[in-house]
Amino acid sequence: MLRLEQVRVRFHDQIVLRDVKMDVPASRTTVLIGRNGAGKTTTLRAIMGVLPLENGRIWLDDVDLTGVRSHDRARFGVGYAPEDRRLIPDFSVEDNLLLPAIALRLAGEERRRRLDEIFNLLPEVAALRHRAGGVLSGGQGKMVALGRALMVGTRYVLLDEPFQGLAPALALSYADTLVRLRKSRPDLGLLITESTPRLLDKIVDNSLLIERGEISSLARKAA
Amino acid sequence: MSSAYIPLIVDGLADAALIFFVAVGLTLVFSVMRILNVAHGSFYALGAYISVVIGLWLTGRGGPVLGLAALVISPVLIAVLLGPLIELTLLRWTYGRPEALQILVTFGLFLILEDAQKLIFGVQPYSQDTPMQILGITRIGGIVYLNYQLILVLMAVLVAVGLRLMLKRTRIGKLIVTVVTDQELAQTLGIDSSRVFILAFSLGVFLAALGGALASPTVGVAPGLGSETIVLAFAVAAIGGLGQIEGAALAAILVGLTRSAAIYFAPEFQPVAPYLVMLAVLLVRPFGLFGSIGLRRI
Ligand SMILES: Nc1ncnc2c1ncn2[C@@H]1O[C@H](COP(=O)(O)OP(=O)(O)OP(=O)(O)O)[C@@H](O)[C@H]1O
Ligand SMILES: [Mg+2]
């Protein structure tokens, strides 16, 4: 279980997350729905540890992540795909995928295992492995960013508005990929933000609504 | 082209090599930490002083060939001792702060290093040209080349190619490139950006000190070397496009050749030559030869 307790984030004089409480269970798909500017991205960034909390704690099972520095959180198996894909343009797709593996000094065997798993789930990415990150289309880049998040995320994967900017057909195929991911990795905790959650109907277990920095439960599907 | 120009070109390229070492260090530190280090030229001066001192000492113990080793040992020593120290105690607090503050802090560091240098080495010039003497000359087709100058050019090429290969192929290189592109993303991928900063800054210090060490046999080492060098390095980095390795290389060649041409044809223009080149380039390309607005790429 990934748990946020009374998390408060402030930018200058504006409080952006207001004592947020949220549970993200393992083996489930949690969707965080909210309008533009509601605080979705800020919630994910807070979990990743890249912005300071004014108040509150973040737990991963019984580990207090609050004081754990951002790059060390990756070690706990929490992966993140930001809203814009942010690949390294000069690196090949494969090198982009392997970045977390070299940063975390994963053993060669584990590296190959994770890479094969990603290529199995995302055959279209396997076909692009030698292309440069900078020459991919928006949809291709999103797939690679998902693969990169999976390279880190052995326990949790956070996806920030994965359908944003995708043409309808691509969005559908991305949604199918998430369905396959759900099946192939039943243990994985998924937290996905969306402004229009329609495409996630097939996999969502738990929907949360965020409005002006406050989270409320929307609906709960029996597990 | 008449062979009469060859010495001019060799002088220019040897000058370019020395400028390149400092400018590429400055540019590297800028692209990783987004900070313009005013004290960067002081590492060049320090490299020159320390390699003269260590060079004389080693020459006394084991002869002039051993003395040559000082040219490489000194920059390594300076980088290992000062790089992490300065990054951790001073620069770290200025990242992401207003540029005016960063410039004030590094200017303060420049003043401290200049005074420390005068305190330790005094104000009279040092000179130690044994390395240049013992390497001798080569005569090809009636033209005399200083071997030392040829080695300078070769080393600059090796450093440029080596840096590029390091960034492309090695673990630490890839981590540096990722931090340059997007520091926040880098952290979420498990990259400890504070370690990358220490390493990149120390590498920048090493390159500046290497430039100074290699320059020491060719010039008198005296106060003012640091401030002269930083102004020149800024100009070259700006011509190349801040943060651009190949840009710094090309800019150094341009400036080196222009300075050497000035010395041959119009010596009174030699001091302003680099800035005339800068003016001309920035009028046409305001972000430098290889730069563009908001570029986050090394
Ligand atoms: N770095 C920042 N500095 C100041 N304010 C910020 C910063 N980042 C976000 N905000 C503010 O915090 C609020 C929440 O932003 P956030 O990016 O989390 O929203 P979001 O739900 O992800 O929106 P979107 O759907 O547009 O991506 C907004 O009002 C935004 O203006
Ligand atoms: Mg957002």
XYZ file of C-alpha atoms and ligand atoms in Angstrom, chain A residues 40-42 83 160-161 193, ligand 2:
8
model
C -2.914 15.811 -10.264
C 0.646 16.321 -11.423
C 1.577 17.847 -8.088
C 2.818 13.917 -18.728
C 0.394 11.277 -15.514
C -2.400 11.762 -18.073
C -4.284 10.587 -13.482
Mg -0.790 17.822 -14.863
